[in-house]
CSV table of C-alpha atoms in Angstrom, one decimal:
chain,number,residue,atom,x,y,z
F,281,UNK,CA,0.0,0.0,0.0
F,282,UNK,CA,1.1,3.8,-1.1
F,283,UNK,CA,0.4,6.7,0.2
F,284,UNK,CA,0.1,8.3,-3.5
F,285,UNK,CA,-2.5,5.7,-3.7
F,286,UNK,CA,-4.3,6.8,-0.5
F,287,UNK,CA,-4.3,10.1,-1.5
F,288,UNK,CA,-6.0,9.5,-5.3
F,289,UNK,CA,-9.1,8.1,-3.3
F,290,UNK,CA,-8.9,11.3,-1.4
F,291,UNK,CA,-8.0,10.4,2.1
F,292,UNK,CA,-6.6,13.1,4.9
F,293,UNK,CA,-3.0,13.2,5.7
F,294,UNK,CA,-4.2,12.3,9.2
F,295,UNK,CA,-6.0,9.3,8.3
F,296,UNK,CA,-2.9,8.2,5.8
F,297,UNK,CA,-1.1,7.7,8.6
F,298,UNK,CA,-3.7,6.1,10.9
F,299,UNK,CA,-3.9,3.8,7.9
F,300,UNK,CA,0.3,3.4,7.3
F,301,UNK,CA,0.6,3.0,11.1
F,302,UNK,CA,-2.0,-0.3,11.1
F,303,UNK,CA,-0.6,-1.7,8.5
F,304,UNK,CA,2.8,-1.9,9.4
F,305,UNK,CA,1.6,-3.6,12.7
F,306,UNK,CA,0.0,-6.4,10.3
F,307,UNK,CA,3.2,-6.4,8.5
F,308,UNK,CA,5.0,-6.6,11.6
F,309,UNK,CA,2.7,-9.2,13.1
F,310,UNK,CA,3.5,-11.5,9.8
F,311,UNK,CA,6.9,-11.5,10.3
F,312,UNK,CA,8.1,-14.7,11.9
F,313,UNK,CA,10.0,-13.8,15.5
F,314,UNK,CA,13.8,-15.0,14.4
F,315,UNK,CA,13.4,-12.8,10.8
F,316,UNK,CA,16.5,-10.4,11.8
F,317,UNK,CA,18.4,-13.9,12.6
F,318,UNK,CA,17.4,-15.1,8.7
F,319,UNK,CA,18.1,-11.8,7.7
F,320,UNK,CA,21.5,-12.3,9.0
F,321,UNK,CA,22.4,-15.9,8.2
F,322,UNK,CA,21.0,-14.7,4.9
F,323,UNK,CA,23.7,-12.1,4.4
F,324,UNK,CA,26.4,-14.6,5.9
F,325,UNK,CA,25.7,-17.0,3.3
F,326,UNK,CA,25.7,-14.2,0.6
F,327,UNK,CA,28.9,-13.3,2.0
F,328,UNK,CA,30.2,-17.3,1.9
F,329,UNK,CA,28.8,-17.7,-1.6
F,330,UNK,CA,30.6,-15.0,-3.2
F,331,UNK,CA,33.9,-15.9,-1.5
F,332,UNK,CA,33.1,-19.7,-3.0
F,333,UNK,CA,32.8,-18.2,-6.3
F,334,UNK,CA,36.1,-16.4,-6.1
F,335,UNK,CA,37.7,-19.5,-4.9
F,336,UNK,CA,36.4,-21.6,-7.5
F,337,UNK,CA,37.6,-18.9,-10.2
F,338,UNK,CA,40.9,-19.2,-8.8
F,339,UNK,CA,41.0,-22.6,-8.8
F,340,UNK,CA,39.6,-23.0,-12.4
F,341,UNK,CA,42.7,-20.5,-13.5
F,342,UNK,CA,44.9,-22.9,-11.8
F,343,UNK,CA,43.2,-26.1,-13.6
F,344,UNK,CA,43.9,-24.6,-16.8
F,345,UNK,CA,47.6,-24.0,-16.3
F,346,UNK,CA,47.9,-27.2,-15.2
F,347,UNK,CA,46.2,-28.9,-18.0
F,348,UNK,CA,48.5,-26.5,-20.5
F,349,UNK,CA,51.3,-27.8,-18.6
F,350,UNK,CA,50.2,-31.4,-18.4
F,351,UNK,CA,49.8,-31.2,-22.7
F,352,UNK,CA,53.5,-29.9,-23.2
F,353,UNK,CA,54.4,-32.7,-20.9
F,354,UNK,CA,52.8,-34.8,-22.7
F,355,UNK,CA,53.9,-33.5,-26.3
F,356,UNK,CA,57.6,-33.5,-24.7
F,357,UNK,CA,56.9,-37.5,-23.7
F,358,UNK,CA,55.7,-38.3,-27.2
F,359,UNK,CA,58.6,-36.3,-28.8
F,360,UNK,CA,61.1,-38.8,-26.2
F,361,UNK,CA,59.7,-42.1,-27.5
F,362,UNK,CA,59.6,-41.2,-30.8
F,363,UNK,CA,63.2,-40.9,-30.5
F,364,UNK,CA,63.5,-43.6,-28.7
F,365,UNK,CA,61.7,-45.7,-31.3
F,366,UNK,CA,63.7,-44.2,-33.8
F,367,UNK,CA,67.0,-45.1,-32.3
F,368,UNK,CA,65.7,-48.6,-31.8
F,369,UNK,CA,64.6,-49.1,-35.3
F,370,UNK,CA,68.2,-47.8,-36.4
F,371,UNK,CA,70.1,-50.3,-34.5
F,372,UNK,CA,67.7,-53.0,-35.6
F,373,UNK,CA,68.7,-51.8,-39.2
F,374,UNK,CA,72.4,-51.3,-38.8
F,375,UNK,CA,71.8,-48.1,-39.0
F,376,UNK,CA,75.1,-45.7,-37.5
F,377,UNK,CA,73.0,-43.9,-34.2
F,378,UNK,CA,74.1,-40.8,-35.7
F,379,UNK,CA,71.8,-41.1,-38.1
F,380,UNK,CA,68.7,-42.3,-35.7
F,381,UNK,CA,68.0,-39.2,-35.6
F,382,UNK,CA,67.0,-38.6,-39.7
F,383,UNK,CA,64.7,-41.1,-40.1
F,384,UNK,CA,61.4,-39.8,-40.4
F,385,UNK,CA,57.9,-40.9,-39.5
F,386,UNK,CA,55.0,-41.2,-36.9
F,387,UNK,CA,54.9,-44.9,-36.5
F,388,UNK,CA,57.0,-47.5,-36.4
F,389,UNK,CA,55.8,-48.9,-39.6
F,390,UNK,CA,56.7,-45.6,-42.0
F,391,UNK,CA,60.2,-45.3,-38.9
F,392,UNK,CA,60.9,-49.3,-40.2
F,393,UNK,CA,59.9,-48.1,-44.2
F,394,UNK,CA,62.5,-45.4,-44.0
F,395,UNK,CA,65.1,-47.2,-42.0
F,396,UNK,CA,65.0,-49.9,-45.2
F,397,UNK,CA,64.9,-47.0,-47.8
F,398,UNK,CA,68.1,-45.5,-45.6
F,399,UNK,CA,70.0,-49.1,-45.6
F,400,UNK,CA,69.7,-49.3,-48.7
F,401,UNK,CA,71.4,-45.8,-49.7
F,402,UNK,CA,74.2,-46.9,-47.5
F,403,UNK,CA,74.4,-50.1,-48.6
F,404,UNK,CA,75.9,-53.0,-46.6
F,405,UNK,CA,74.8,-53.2,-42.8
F,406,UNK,CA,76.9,-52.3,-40.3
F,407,UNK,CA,76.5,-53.6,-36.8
F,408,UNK,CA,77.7,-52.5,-33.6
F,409,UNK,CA,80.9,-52.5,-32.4
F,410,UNK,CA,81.3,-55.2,-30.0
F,411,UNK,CA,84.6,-54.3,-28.8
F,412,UNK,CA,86.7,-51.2,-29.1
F,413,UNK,CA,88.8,-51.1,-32.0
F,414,UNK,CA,91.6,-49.2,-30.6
F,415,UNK,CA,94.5,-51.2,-30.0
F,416,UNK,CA,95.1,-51.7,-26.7
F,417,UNK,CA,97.6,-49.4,-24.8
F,418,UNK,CA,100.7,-51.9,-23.9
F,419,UNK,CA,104.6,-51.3,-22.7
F,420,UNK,CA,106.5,-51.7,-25.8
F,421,UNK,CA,108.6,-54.2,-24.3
F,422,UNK,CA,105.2,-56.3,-22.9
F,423,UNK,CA,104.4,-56.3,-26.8
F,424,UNK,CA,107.9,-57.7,-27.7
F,425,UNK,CA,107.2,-60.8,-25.4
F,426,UNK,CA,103.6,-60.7,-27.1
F,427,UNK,CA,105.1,-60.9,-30.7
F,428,UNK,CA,107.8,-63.7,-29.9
F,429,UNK,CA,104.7,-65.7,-28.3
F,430,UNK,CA,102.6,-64.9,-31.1
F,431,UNK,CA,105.7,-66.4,-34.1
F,432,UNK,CA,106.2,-69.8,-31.9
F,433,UNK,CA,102.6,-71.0,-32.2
């Protein structure tokens, strides 16, 4: 109820408030006894909700770094076996390990495909060595002995 409202039927300013005055006891009356304690629980939970809502934000900003960095981890894993897979394939081949590195492909059929193309640019395998093909390091008069034993079988 307005007082505009009361005034267009063409009530006093004395009764207006007579009336505003009874009213607000029935509005009054209406209100359940603990509404200042739900006003302020409601305001509290307001208060918690909008400080959820800035957590969460904060924690969705977090999520997404996290997942960017957990997709370049995962590129950078990808990017490891593929090299490892390559080097494999190579010495399977007989392939130098320098050259692991060159062969190109996604899987390890096209890796195998281009290790075979590569082999057979270069031409004869060659494996691994097994041992080192430095001569050993010996005194000079230890590989005397060595020689003399070597003509008598």
């Amino acid at each position: 109820m307005k007082r505009e409202f009361l005034k267009e039927i063409g009530l006093e300013d004395e009764t207006i408030n007579k009336i505003m005055a009874e009213h607000g006891k029935a509005i009054q009356a209406v209100k359940p006894d603990d509404y200042e304690d739900l006003k302020n629980t409601n305001a509290t939970l307001e208060q918690q909700l909008a400080d959820l809502q800035k957590t969460l934000s904060t924690k969705e900003e977090e999520f997404t770094k996290y997942e960017s960095n957990l997709g370049e981890l995962k590129k950078e894993v990808e990017t490891y076996k593929l090299k490892d897979l390559k080097t494999s394939i190579a010495i399977q081949a007989g392939i130098p390990i320098e050259l692991a590195g060159r062969l190109s492909g996604e899987t390890e059929k096209e890796i195998k495909s281009d290790a075979e193309k590569l082999v057979g640019f270069i031409g004869k395998k060659q494996p691994l060595p097994l041992k080192p093909t430095e001569p050993p390091k010996v005194d000079e008069k230890e590989q005397a002995y060595a020689k003399i034993l070597e003509n008598l079988n």
